[in-house]
Amino acid sequence: MSAAPLIRLNDIHKSLGGKEILRGISLDVARGEVLCVIGPSGSGKSTLIRCINFLEIPDRGTIEFDGCVVRPDQPLDAHRARVGMVFQRFNLFPHLSVLDNITLAPTRVLGLESGRATKRARELLDRVGLSDREASWPGELSGGQQQRVAIARALAMEPQAMLFDEVTSALDPELVGEVLAVMKGLAREGMTMLVVTHQMKFAKEVGHRVVFLEGGRVAEEGRPAEILEAPKTERLREFLGHFA
Amino acid sequence: MELNPYFEFIPSALANTALLTVSALSVGVALGLVVGLARIGPVGWLRAGAAVYVEVIRAVPLFVQILYLYYGVGYLIRKIYVPSPFVSATVAFGICYAAYIAEIFRAGFQSLDRGQAEAARALGMTRRQAMRHVLLPQAFRNILPALGNEGVALLKDTSLASVVAISELTQVGGALTNKLYKPFEVWTIIALCYLALTLPLSWAVRKLEARLRVRGAAHPA
Ligand SMILES: Nc1ncnc2c1ncn2[C@@H]1O[C@H](COP(=O)(O)OP(=O)(O)OP(=O)(O)O)[C@@H](O)[C@H]1O
Ligand SMILES: [Mg+2]
């Protein structure tokens, strides 16, 4: 089988605003693996995920993708194009229709011909259950619908991995399920996923592995059942207590 | 009988005022975008240069800038190139308005949600692609009313071009006064001509503003 991990972080350090947020993170994500990242607010979850597609440039340490070290002094666009990212606040382009949101990057970045980009976008909209909304504006959609469009937009680049940063945290509770269902489907198809989440049920059901981040370090790591049901550290026990 | 000179000169004066406004505004918006982008861009010396440009231009009267370019710079480069008054005035207005429009663009870009640029970059777009397809259309939409107001102000300011003998409304007003010895009638007509241009324009800007506000509510950025 594919022994080499798709993503490998070696001793990543990152400071923001004079404060060291990531303090030496080493982590492998295997191909097809769903890795869930949990941890208290401010523990560096977003910073970690943003380092992987270099929205934040690590101060120290290396990131390997598909066996090669990604060099931050080289153009990063090609790297970013093969890693999809979904944000907590959707960040759809409000001046473009749903369809154009999805086709923009494939046509401009990949040079996909517009007819094929449209076809791909329609397939993806169908997959996230929004076939009837391709002509809508983002502002006309519910939060759950916007987030599903955002997932389709990222998938349209046919990425090798997907990063999710608390993608259901800005949603009304009744809209969370429709987004998680799409992510579950992706996981089932073997997408490599790094998921920052507070949805412990999702982590348990869908995740292959869970990482507990605390103070910019990996404090615990293991299979979801171990981490979520038999936490070893007091800190994780306390953290999980908030979700009981 | 007495009306003939008016019909002879006013329409072309109106057209010249409008033409000067449109061409100077085009220069101002294009140059203003470049300066505005330099002002918020990643290159240090461009940022500094753009800031100096904005400060200096805004600190010198427009009237002096027009004279400076036509007589001053015109004299300096007379052996290489002799610009027409129209070209000279267009450039002078463009340079001046670009300083104000650059600040409008800057504010427009800075008011955009940071997540927009991040989403674009995360999809693999270059800085340039993100700017062109994601940030600029949104910023432009947001600042359209402000640009419209600059257009109205510029239209009025074109009266200063009379000093370099462009046959726009104000210059023609002076010429007709000398010809007809009817200053009150002549200047009333000239003022009405300006009103006929500026009032519909400001009205359109306000309409646009209201419409963008409604649409902005429907499509939160
Ligand atoms: N640009 C910045 N400048 C200064 N500090 C920052 C910046 N971005 C983030 N931080 C700080 O870094 C710390 C970690 O941020 P990060 O967003 O990675 O945490 P998180 O685990 O994702 O938290 P949350 O669960 O609240 O999203 C926080 O204390 C935050 O205030
Ligand atoms: Mg976060």
Short mmCIF file of C-alpha atoms and ligand atoms in Angstrom, two decimals:
data_model
loop_
_atom_site.label_atom_id
_atom_site.label_comp_id
_atom_site.label_asym_id
_atom_site.label_seq_id
_atom_site.Cartn_x
_atom_site.Cartn_y
_atom_site.Cartn_z
CA MET A 1 0.00 0.00 0.00
CA SER A 2 1.01 3.64 -0.13
CA ALA A 3 3.36 3.84 2.79
CA ALA A 4 4.37 7.49 2.44
CA PRO A 5 1.94 9.95 4.05
CA LEU A 6 0.24 12.49 1.81
CA ILE A 7 0.93 15.29 4.27
CA ARG A 8 3.80 15.33 6.72
CA LEU A 9 4.47 18.16 9.17
CA ASN A 10 7.91 18.28 10.75
CA ASP A 11 8.30 20.40 13.86
CA ILE A 12 6.16 23.33 12.73
CA HIS A 13 6.52 26.56 14.67
CA LYS A 14 4.50 29.72 14.09
CA SER A 15 4.23 32.98 15.98
CA LEU A 16 1.51 35.56 15.44
CA GLY A 17 1.49 38.99 17.00
CA GLY A 18 4.61 38.17 19.02
CA LYS A 19 3.03 35.07 20.55
CA GLU A 20 4.15 31.57 19.70
CA ILE A 21 0.95 29.85 18.58
CA LEU A 22 2.37 26.58 17.20
CA ARG A 23 5.20 25.18 19.27
CA GLY A 24 6.61 22.26 17.38
CA ILE A 25 3.95 20.21 15.64
CA SER A 26 4.82 16.99 13.86
CA LEU A 27 2.02 15.12 12.22
CA ASP A 28 1.40 12.70 9.36
CA VAL A 29 -1.81 12.41 7.38
CA ALA A 30 -2.07 9.25 5.31
CA ARG A 31 -3.77 9.06 1.93
CA GLY A 32 -7.49 8.62 2.40
CA GLU A 33 -7.26 9.34 6.09
CA VAL A 34 -9.74 11.54 7.94
CA LEU A 35 -7.86 13.28 10.72
CA CYS A 36 -9.92 15.28 13.18
CA VAL A 37 -8.29 18.06 15.17
CA ILE A 38 -9.88 19.11 18.44
CA GLY A 39 -8.76 21.50 21.14
CA PRO A 40 -9.74 24.58 23.11
CA SER A 41 -10.10 28.01 21.57
CA GLY A 42 -6.72 29.59 20.91
CA SER A 43 -4.87 26.28 20.93
CA GLY A 44 -3.74 26.89 17.33
CA LYS A 45 -6.10 24.69 15.32
CA SER A 46 -6.81 27.30 12.66
CA THR A 47 -3.19 28.34 12.50
CA LEU A 48 -2.16 24.72 11.99
CA ILE A 49 -4.59 24.13 9.17
CA ARG A 50 -3.66 27.45 7.54
CA CYS A 51 0.00 26.51 7.62
CA ILE A 52 -0.74 23.43 5.53
CA ASN A 53 -1.82 25.52 2.53
CA PHE A 54 0.54 28.32 3.51
CA LEU A 55 -2.06 30.99 4.21
CA GLU A 56 0.32 31.27 7.15
CA ILE A 57 3.98 30.65 6.45
CA PRO A 58 5.55 28.53 9.19
CA ASP A 59 8.48 30.19 10.98
CA ARG A 60 10.27 26.91 11.39
CA GLY A 61 9.83 23.30 10.33
CA THR A 62 8.86 21.76 7.01
CA ILE A 63 5.71 20.56 5.33
CA GLU A 64 5.92 17.69 2.89
CA PHE A 65 3.12 17.06 0.47
CA ASP A 66 3.01 13.95 -1.66
CA GLY A 67 6.62 13.21 -0.79
CA CYS A 68 8.05 16.66 -1.58
CA VAL A 69 8.89 19.51 0.76
CA VAL A 70 6.82 22.58 -0.07
CA ARG A 71 9.17 25.54 -0.24
CA PRO A 72 7.60 28.81 0.91
CA ASP A 73 10.07 30.81 -1.19
CA GLN A 74 8.65 29.23 -4.36
CA PRO A 75 5.27 30.22 -5.81
CA LEU A 76 2.67 28.59 -3.58
CA ASP A 77 -0.27 28.74 -5.97
CA ALA A 78 0.32 25.29 -7.40
CA HIS A 79 0.47 23.81 -3.92
CA ARG A 80 -2.68 25.60 -2.83
CA ALA A 81 -4.49 24.46 -5.95
CA ARG A 82 -4.16 20.82 -4.93
CA VAL A 83 -5.31 21.37 -1.34
CA GLY A 84 -8.94 22.39 -0.88
CA MET A 85 -9.95 24.55 2.04
CA VAL A 86 -13.33 25.30 3.57
CA PHE A 87 -13.68 28.16 6.03
CA GLN A 88 -15.83 28.68 9.07
CA ARG A 89 -17.42 31.74 7.48
CA PHE A 90 -17.86 30.24 3.98
CA ASN A 91 -16.18 33.16 2.18
CA LEU A 92 -18.17 32.70 -1.00
CA PHE A 93 -17.65 35.44 -3.58
CA PRO A 94 -20.77 37.60 -3.13
CA HIS A 95 -20.54 39.22 -6.56
CA LEU A 96 -20.71 35.90 -8.41
CA SER A 97 -23.55 33.46 -8.87
CA VAL A 98 -23.31 30.05 -7.22
CA LEU A 99 -22.22 28.51 -10.51
CA ASP A 100 -19.57 31.18 -11.17
CA ASN A 101 -18.25 30.76 -7.63
CA ILE A 102 -17.49 27.16 -8.49
CA THR A 103 -16.16 27.64 -12.04
CA LEU A 104 -13.94 30.67 -11.38
CA ALA A 105 -10.84 28.90 -10.06
CA PRO A 106 -10.97 25.87 -12.39
CA THR A 107 -11.11 28.12 -15.46
CA ARG A 108 -8.58 30.71 -14.26
CA VAL A 109 -6.15 28.53 -12.35
CA LEU A 110 -6.38 25.19 -14.12
CA GLY A 111 -7.24 26.66 -17.50
CA LEU A 112 -10.26 24.40 -17.78
CA GLU A 113 -12.44 25.25 -20.75
CA SER A 114 -15.65 26.92 -19.59
CA GLY A 115 -18.08 24.27 -20.85
CA ARG A 116 -16.23 21.56 -19.00
CA ALA A 117 -15.94 23.70 -15.86
CA THR A 118 -19.69 24.26 -15.93
CA LYS A 119 -20.34 20.56 -16.36
CA ARG A 120 -18.08 19.75 -13.43
CA ALA A 121 -19.72 22.46 -11.31
CA ARG A 122 -23.18 21.06 -12.03
CA GLU A 123 -22.09 17.57 -11.05
CA LEU A 124 -20.72 18.94 -7.79
CA LEU A 125 -23.85 20.97 -7.09
CA ASP A 126 -25.86 17.83 -7.63
CA ARG A 127 -23.63 16.01 -5.20
CA VAL A 128 -24.08 18.62 -2.46
CA GLY A 129 -27.81 18.70 -3.15
CA LEU A 130 -28.05 22.19 -4.65
CA SER A 131 -28.75 21.55 -8.33
CA ASP A 132 -31.62 23.99 -8.29
CA ARG A 133 -29.56 26.89 -6.93
CA GLU A 134 -26.87 27.38 -9.56
CA ALA A 135 -28.24 30.77 -10.61
CA SER A 136 -28.69 32.05 -7.04
CA TRP A 137 -26.50 34.63 -5.37
CA PRO A 138 -24.64 33.51 -2.25
CA GLY A 139 -26.56 36.07 -0.19
CA GLU A 140 -29.82 34.36 -1.08
CA LEU A 141 -28.75 31.04 0.45
CA SER A 142 -28.92 29.77 4.01
CA GLY A 143 -25.67 29.25 5.87
CA GLY A 144 -25.82 25.51 5.34
CA GLN A 145 -26.37 25.95 1.62
CA GLN A 146 -23.52 28.47 1.37
CA GLN A 147 -21.19 26.08 3.11
CA ARG A 148 -22.15 23.27 0.75
CA VAL A 149 -21.41 25.57 -2.19
CA ALA A 150 -18.06 26.36 -0.58
CA ILE A 151 -17.29 22.65 -0.40
CA ALA A 152 -18.28 22.22 -4.05
CA ARG A 153 -16.08 25.20 -4.96
CA ALA A 154 -13.08 23.59 -3.29
CA LEU A 155 -13.80 20.19 -4.83
CA ALA A 156 -14.00 21.70 -8.31
CA MET A 157 -10.22 22.02 -8.22
CA GLU A 158 -10.05 18.24 -7.78
CA PRO A 159 -7.76 18.59 -4.77
CA GLN A 160 -5.76 15.74 -3.31
CA ALA A 161 -6.69 16.74 0.22
CA MET A 162 -9.33 18.88 1.91
CA LEU A 163 -8.92 21.13 4.95
CA PHE A 164 -12.00 21.99 7.01
CA ASP A 165 -11.76 24.69 9.67
CA GLU A 166 -14.79 24.48 11.98
CA VAL A 167 -17.06 24.57 8.98
CA THR A 168 -20.25 24.08 10.98
CA SER A 169 -19.50 26.50 13.82
CA ALA A 170 -21.19 29.47 12.18
CA LEU A 171 -24.33 27.51 11.35
CA ASP A 172 -27.68 27.28 13.08
CA PRO A 173 -27.92 23.85 14.73
CA GLU A 174 -30.56 22.59 12.32
CA LEU A 175 -28.25 23.26 9.35
CA VAL A 176 -25.21 21.42 10.68
CA GLY A 177 -26.39 18.00 9.59
CA GLU A 178 -26.61 18.75 5.86
CA VAL A 179 -22.99 19.93 5.80
CA LEU A 180 -21.67 17.02 7.85
CA ALA A 181 -23.52 14.64 5.53
CA VAL A 182 -21.61 16.00 2.54
CA MET A 183 -18.32 15.62 4.43
CA LYS A 184 -19.23 12.09 5.43
CA GLY A 185 -19.81 11.25 1.79
CA LEU A 186 -16.42 12.64 0.86
CA ALA A 187 -14.73 10.60 3.56
CA ARG A 188 -16.44 7.48 2.32
CA GLU A 189 -15.04 8.09 -1.16
CA GLY A 190 -11.54 8.14 0.26
CA MET A 191 -10.76 11.86 0.30
CA THR A 192 -7.85 12.77 2.55
CA MET A 193 -9.33 15.17 5.08
CA LEU A 194 -8.05 17.29 7.92
CA VAL A 195 -11.03 18.40 9.94
CA VAL A 196 -10.92 20.93 12.76
CA THR A 197 -14.19 20.40 14.57
CA HIS A 198 -16.17 20.55 17.77
CA GLN A 199 -18.52 17.87 16.45
CA MET A 200 -17.38 14.96 18.60
CA LYS A 201 -20.00 12.65 17.14
CA PHE A 202 -18.63 13.31 13.66
CA ALA A 203 -15.07 12.73 14.88
CA LYS A 204 -16.08 9.42 16.38
CA GLU A 205 -18.11 8.19 13.43
CA VAL A 206 -16.09 9.48 10.51
CA GLY A 207 -12.61 10.20 11.81
CA HIS A 208 -9.86 7.63 11.54
CA ARG A 209 -7.71 9.44 14.03
CA VAL A 210 -8.12 12.35 16.44
CA VAL A 211 -5.50 14.86 17.51
CA PHE A 212 -5.97 16.94 20.65
CA LEU A 213 -4.18 20.25 20.34
CA GLU A 214 -3.33 22.20 23.47
CA GLY A 215 -1.13 25.29 23.75
CA GLY A 216 0.28 24.84 20.26
CA ARG A 217 1.35 21.25 20.81
CA VAL A 218 -0.14 17.85 20.11
CA ALA A 219 -1.20 16.81 23.58
CA GLU A 220 -2.88 13.52 22.70
CA GLU A 221 -3.38 11.54 19.55
CA GLY A 222 -5.00 8.25 18.71
CA ARG A 223 -8.05 6.41 17.41
CA PRO A 224 -11.31 8.29 18.01
CA ALA A 225 -12.57 5.71 20.47
CA GLU A 226 -9.39 5.95 22.57
CA ILE A 227 -9.17 9.72 22.53
CA LEU A 228 -12.82 10.54 22.99
CA GLU A 229 -13.83 7.76 25.37
CA ALA A 230 -10.64 7.02 27.28
CA PRO A 231 -8.68 10.31 27.48
CA LYS A 232 -5.34 9.86 29.19
CA THR A 233 -4.69 13.44 30.29
CA GLU A 234 -6.70 15.44 32.78
CA ARG A 235 -6.76 18.39 30.35
CA LEU A 236 -8.45 16.38 27.59
CA ARG A 237 -10.90 14.87 30.08
CA GLU A 238 -11.86 18.37 31.15
CA PHE A 239 -12.10 19.60 27.54
CA LEU A 240 -14.34 16.71 26.55
CA GLY A 241 -16.46 17.41 29.61
CA HIS A 242 -17.77 20.54 27.82
CA PHE A 243 -19.29 18.37 25.12
CA ALA A 244 -20.85 15.72 27.33
CA MET B 1 -31.78 87.75 -33.78
CA GLU B 2 -29.83 88.15 -30.59
CA LEU B 3 -30.12 84.43 -29.87
CA ASN B 4 -27.95 83.35 -32.75
CA PRO B 5 -24.54 83.59 -31.02
CA TYR B 6 -25.84 81.39 -28.21
CA PHE B 7 -26.96 78.67 -30.58
CA GLU B 8 -23.69 78.98 -32.37
CA PHE B 9 -21.38 78.52 -29.38
CA ILE B 10 -23.19 76.92 -26.46
CA PRO B 11 -23.78 73.39 -27.82
CA SER B 12 -20.14 72.86 -28.71
CA ALA B 13 -19.11 74.36 -25.34
CA LEU B 14 -21.39 71.87 -23.59
CA ALA B 15 -19.89 69.06 -25.61
CA ASN B 16 -16.35 70.16 -24.78
CA THR B 17 -17.12 70.34 -21.07
CA ALA B 18 -18.62 66.86 -21.19
CA LEU B 19 -15.75 65.50 -23.27
CA LEU B 20 -13.13 66.99 -20.97
CA THR B 21 -14.93 65.53 -17.96
CA VAL B 22 -15.16 62.06 -19.44
CA SER B 23 -11.59 61.90 -20.68
CA ALA B 24 -10.12 63.38 -17.48
CA LEU B 25 -12.20 61.04 -15.33
CA SER B 26 -10.97 58.06 -17.36
CA VAL B 27 -7.38 59.09 -16.76
CA GLY B 28 -8.16 59.76 -13.10
CA VAL B 29 -9.80 56.38 -12.50
CA ALA B 30 -7.09 54.40 -14.33
CA LEU B 31 -4.24 56.25 -12.64
CA GLY B 32 -6.10 56.29 -9.32
CA LEU B 33 -6.45 52.50 -9.44
CA VAL B 34 -2.73 52.10 -10.09
CA VAL B 35 -1.78 54.49 -7.28
CA GLY B 36 -4.37 52.97 -4.93
CA LEU B 37 -3.01 49.47 -5.59
CA ALA B 38 0.56 50.66 -5.07
CA ARG B 39 -0.56 52.21 -1.79
CA ILE B 40 -1.75 48.86 -0.37
CA GLY B 41 0.62 46.58 -2.28
CA PRO B 42 3.52 44.51 -0.99
CA VAL B 43 6.32 46.65 -2.48
CA GLY B 44 7.68 49.12 0.07
CA TRP B 45 9.06 51.83 -2.20
CA LEU B 46 5.91 51.79 -4.36
CA ARG B 47 3.80 52.22 -1.23
CA ALA B 48 5.92 55.17 -0.15
CA GLY B 49 5.92 56.70 -3.63
CA ALA B 50 2.16 56.44 -3.89
CA ALA B 51 1.71 58.04 -0.46
CA VAL B 52 3.95 60.98 -1.44
CA TYR B 53 2.06 61.39 -4.71
CA VAL B 54 -1.28 61.58 -2.91
CA GLU B 55 -0.02 64.02 -0.29
CA VAL B 56 1.72 66.37 -2.74
CA ILE B 57 -1.07 66.51 -5.30
CA ARG B 58 -3.70 67.16 -2.68
CA ALA B 59 -1.66 70.00 -1.20
CA VAL B 60 -1.41 72.06 -4.42
CA PRO B 61 -4.40 73.98 -5.86
CA LEU B 62 -5.83 72.38 -8.98
CA PHE B 63 -5.73 75.75 -10.74
CA VAL B 64 -1.98 75.94 -10.19
CA GLN B 65 -1.55 72.37 -11.39
CA ILE B 66 -3.28 73.21 -14.66
CA LEU B 67 -1.04 76.26 -15.19
CA TYR B 68 2.01 74.30 -14.10
CA LEU B 69 1.42 71.56 -16.63
CA TYR B 70 0.39 73.71 -19.58
CA TYR B 71 2.77 76.66 -19.20
CA GLY B 72 5.49 75.26 -16.92
CA VAL B 73 5.99 71.73 -18.15
CA GLY B 74 4.81 72.74 -21.62
CA TYR B 75 7.66 75.26 -21.82
CA LEU B 76 10.16 72.73 -20.52
CA ILE B 77 9.34 70.11 -23.14
CA ARG B 78 8.45 72.50 -25.98
CA LYS B 79 11.21 71.17 -28.24
CA ILE B 80 10.09 67.55 -27.89
CA TYR B 81 6.33 67.78 -27.70
CA VAL B 82 3.75 70.56 -27.71
CA PRO B 83 0.51 69.23 -26.22
CA SER B 84 -2.79 70.78 -27.17
CA PRO B 85 -4.57 72.65 -24.36
CA PHE B 86 -7.10 69.84 -24.29
CA VAL B 87 -4.50 67.11 -23.80
CA SER B 88 -2.66 69.18 -21.23
CA ALA B 89 -5.81 69.90 -19.24
CA THR B 90 -6.94 66.27 -19.43
CA VAL B 91 -3.63 65.12 -18.00
CA ALA B 92 -3.66 67.81 -15.29
CA PHE B 93 -7.20 66.93 -14.17
CA GLY B 94 -6.41 63.23 -14.40
CA ILE B 95 -3.29 63.50 -12.27
CA CYS B 96 -5.06 65.59 -9.68
CA TYR B 97 -8.21 63.50 -9.44
CA ALA B 98 -6.16 60.29 -9.41
CA ALA B 99 -4.81 61.30 -5.99
CA TYR B 100 -8.32 61.50 -4.56
CA ILE B 101 -9.57 58.45 -6.45
CA ALA B 102 -6.56 56.44 -5.23
CA GLU B 103 -7.70 57.04 -1.67
CA ILE B 104 -11.21 55.93 -2.60
CA PHE B 105 -9.86 52.71 -4.13
CA ARG B 106 -7.67 52.12 -1.10
CA ALA B 107 -10.62 52.45 1.26
CA GLY B 108 -12.66 50.23 -1.06
CA PHE B 109 -10.10 47.45 -0.93
CA GLN B 110 -9.51 47.78 2.77
CA SER B 111 -13.21 47.52 3.53
CA LEU B 112 -13.38 44.08 1.92
CA ASP B 113 -13.53 41.04 4.17
CA ARG B 114 -10.07 39.49 4.53
CA GLY B 115 -11.68 36.11 3.96
CA GLN B 116 -12.30 37.02 0.31
CA ALA B 117 -8.62 37.28 -0.54
CA GLU B 118 -7.89 34.18 1.52
CA ALA B 119 -10.55 32.14 -0.21
CA ALA B 120 -9.17 33.18 -3.59
CA ARG B 121 -5.58 32.38 -2.64
CA ALA B 122 -6.64 29.07 -1.06
CA LEU B 123 -8.09 28.10 -4.45
CA GLY B 124 -4.67 28.59 -6.00
CA MET B 125 -5.23 32.00 -7.55
CA THR B 126 -2.24 34.28 -7.84
CA ARG B 127 -2.33 37.70 -6.19
CA ARG B 128 -3.12 39.18 -9.56
CA GLN B 129 -5.95 36.75 -10.30
CA ALA B 130 -7.46 37.27 -6.86
CA MET B 131 -7.28 41.02 -7.38
CA ARG B 132 -8.75 40.93 -10.86
CA HIS B 133 -11.58 38.43 -10.35
CA VAL B 134 -12.46 38.63 -6.67
CA LEU B 135 -11.34 41.85 -5.00
CA LEU B 136 -11.54 44.49 -7.72
CA PRO B 137 -15.15 43.76 -8.82
CA GLN B 138 -16.34 43.97 -5.22
CA ALA B 139 -14.31 47.06 -4.38
CA PHE B 140 -15.39 48.76 -7.59
CA ARG B 141 -19.05 48.10 -6.90
CA ASN B 142 -18.66 49.52 -3.40
CA ILE B 143 -16.95 52.72 -4.52
CA LEU B 144 -19.08 53.43 -7.59
CA PRO B 145 -21.14 56.13 -5.82
CA ALA B 146 -17.96 57.80 -4.53
CA LEU B 147 -16.53 57.76 -8.06
CA GLY B 148 -19.75 59.29 -9.33
CA ASN B 149 -19.37 62.13 -6.84
CA GLU B 150 -15.81 62.69 -8.05
CA GLY B 151 -17.23 62.88 -11.58
CA VAL B 152 -19.65 65.63 -10.54
CA ALA B 153 -16.89 67.56 -8.79
CA LEU B 154 -14.63 67.15 -11.80
CA LEU B 155 -17.33 68.41 -14.15
CA LYS B 156 -17.53 71.64 -12.19
CA ASP B 157 -13.77 71.90 -11.93
CA THR B 158 -13.41 71.74 -15.72
CA SER B 159 -14.40 75.42 -15.69
CA LEU B 160 -10.78 76.03 -14.64
CA ALA B 161 -9.70 74.80 -18.07
CA SER B 162 -10.89 78.12 -19.46
CA VAL B 163 -7.52 79.49 -18.39
CA VAL B 164 -5.73 77.49 -21.08
CA ALA B 165 -8.25 78.58 -23.72
CA ILE B 166 -10.30 75.45 -24.16
CA SER B 167 -13.71 76.36 -25.53
CA GLU B 168 -15.66 74.83 -22.73
CA LEU B 169 -18.65 76.49 -21.07
CA THR B 170 -16.84 79.00 -18.89
CA GLN B 171 -14.43 80.14 -21.56
CA VAL B 172 -17.30 80.53 -24.03
CA GLY B 173 -19.23 82.47 -21.38
CA GLY B 174 -16.41 84.98 -21.19
CA ALA B 175 -16.13 85.25 -24.95
CA LEU B 176 -19.87 85.76 -25.38
CA THR B 177 -19.93 88.45 -22.69
CA ASN B 178 -17.28 90.39 -24.55
CA LYS B 179 -19.15 89.96 -27.77
CA LEU B 180 -22.72 90.74 -26.63
CA TYR B 181 -22.24 92.99 -23.58
CA LYS B 182 -25.01 91.05 -21.79
CA PRO B 183 -23.20 89.59 -18.82
CA PHE B 184 -26.29 88.74 -16.78
CA GLU B 185 -27.98 86.77 -19.56
CA VAL B 186 -24.80 85.06 -20.65
CA TRP B 187 -23.74 83.89 -17.18
CA THR B 188 -27.28 82.82 -16.33
CA ILE B 189 -27.26 80.60 -19.38
CA ILE B 190 -23.81 79.24 -18.55
CA ALA B 191 -24.89 78.45 -14.98
CA LEU B 192 -28.02 76.72 -16.27
CA CYS B 193 -25.88 74.65 -18.61
CA TYR B 194 -23.78 73.42 -15.70
CA LEU B 195 -26.94 72.62 -13.76
CA ALA B 196 -28.29 70.69 -16.72
CA LEU B 197 -25.20 68.49 -16.58
CA THR B 198 -24.60 68.15 -12.85
CA LEU B 199 -28.14 67.69 -11.53
CA PRO B 200 -28.97 64.54 -13.54
CA LEU B 201 -25.54 63.17 -12.75
CA SER B 202 -25.88 63.63 -8.97
CA TRP B 203 -29.37 62.23 -9.17
CA ALA B 204 -28.04 59.13 -10.93
CA VAL B 205 -25.31 58.73 -8.31
CA ARG B 206 -27.86 58.87 -5.50
CA LYS B 207 -30.07 56.33 -7.27
CA LEU B 208 -27.10 54.02 -7.69
CA GLU B 209 -26.17 54.43 -4.05
CA ALA B 210 -29.65 53.46 -2.93
CA ARG B 211 -29.72 50.46 -5.24
CA LEU B 212 -26.34 49.20 -4.07
CA ARG B 213 -27.49 49.55 -0.49
CA VAL B 214 -30.48 47.32 -1.14
CA ARG B 215 -28.46 44.78 -3.13
CA GLY B 216 -25.69 44.94 -0.53
CA ALA B 217 -28.22 43.84 2.07
CA ALA B 218 -29.29 40.92 -0.11
CA HIS B 219 -25.70 39.86 -0.74
CA PRO B 220 -23.64 40.49 2.37
CA ALA B 221 -19.94 40.65 1.62
N1 LIG C 1 -2.99 37.59 12.95
C1 LIG C 1 -2.88 37.35 14.27
N2 LIG C 1 -2.17 38.19 15.06
C2 LIG C 1 -2.05 37.97 16.39
N3 LIG C 1 -2.60 36.91 17.00
C3 LIG C 1 -3.31 36.04 16.29
C4 LIG C 1 -3.49 36.22 14.88
N4 LIG C 1 -4.23 35.19 14.43
C5 LIG C 1 -4.50 34.42 15.49
N5 LIG C 1 -3.95 34.92 16.61
C6 LIG C 1 -4.03 34.34 17.96
O1 LIG C 1 -3.47 33.07 17.89
C7 LIG C 1 -4.11 32.19 18.80
C8 LIG C 1 -4.43 30.88 18.14
O2 LIG C 1 -5.28 31.14 17.08
P1 LIG C 1 -6.04 30.01 16.27
O3 LIG C 1 -7.03 30.73 15.45
O4 LIG C 1 -5.06 29.15 15.58
O5 LIG C 1 -6.75 29.17 17.41
P2 LIG C 1 -7.93 28.12 17.26
O6 LIG C 1 -7.50 26.91 17.98
O7 LIG C 1 -8.33 27.98 15.86
O8 LIG C 1 -9.09 28.81 18.08
P3 LIG C 1 -10.67 28.84 17.82
O9 LIG C 1 -11.22 27.55 18.34
O10 LIG C 1 -11.13 30.01 18.62
O11 LIG C 1 -10.88 29.01 16.35
C9 LIG C 1 -5.32 32.93 19.33
O12 LIG C 1 -5.06 33.32 20.66
C10 LIG C 1 -5.44 34.14 18.44
O13 LIG C 1 -5.88 35.24 19.17
MG MG C 2 -10.01 28.55 14.71
#
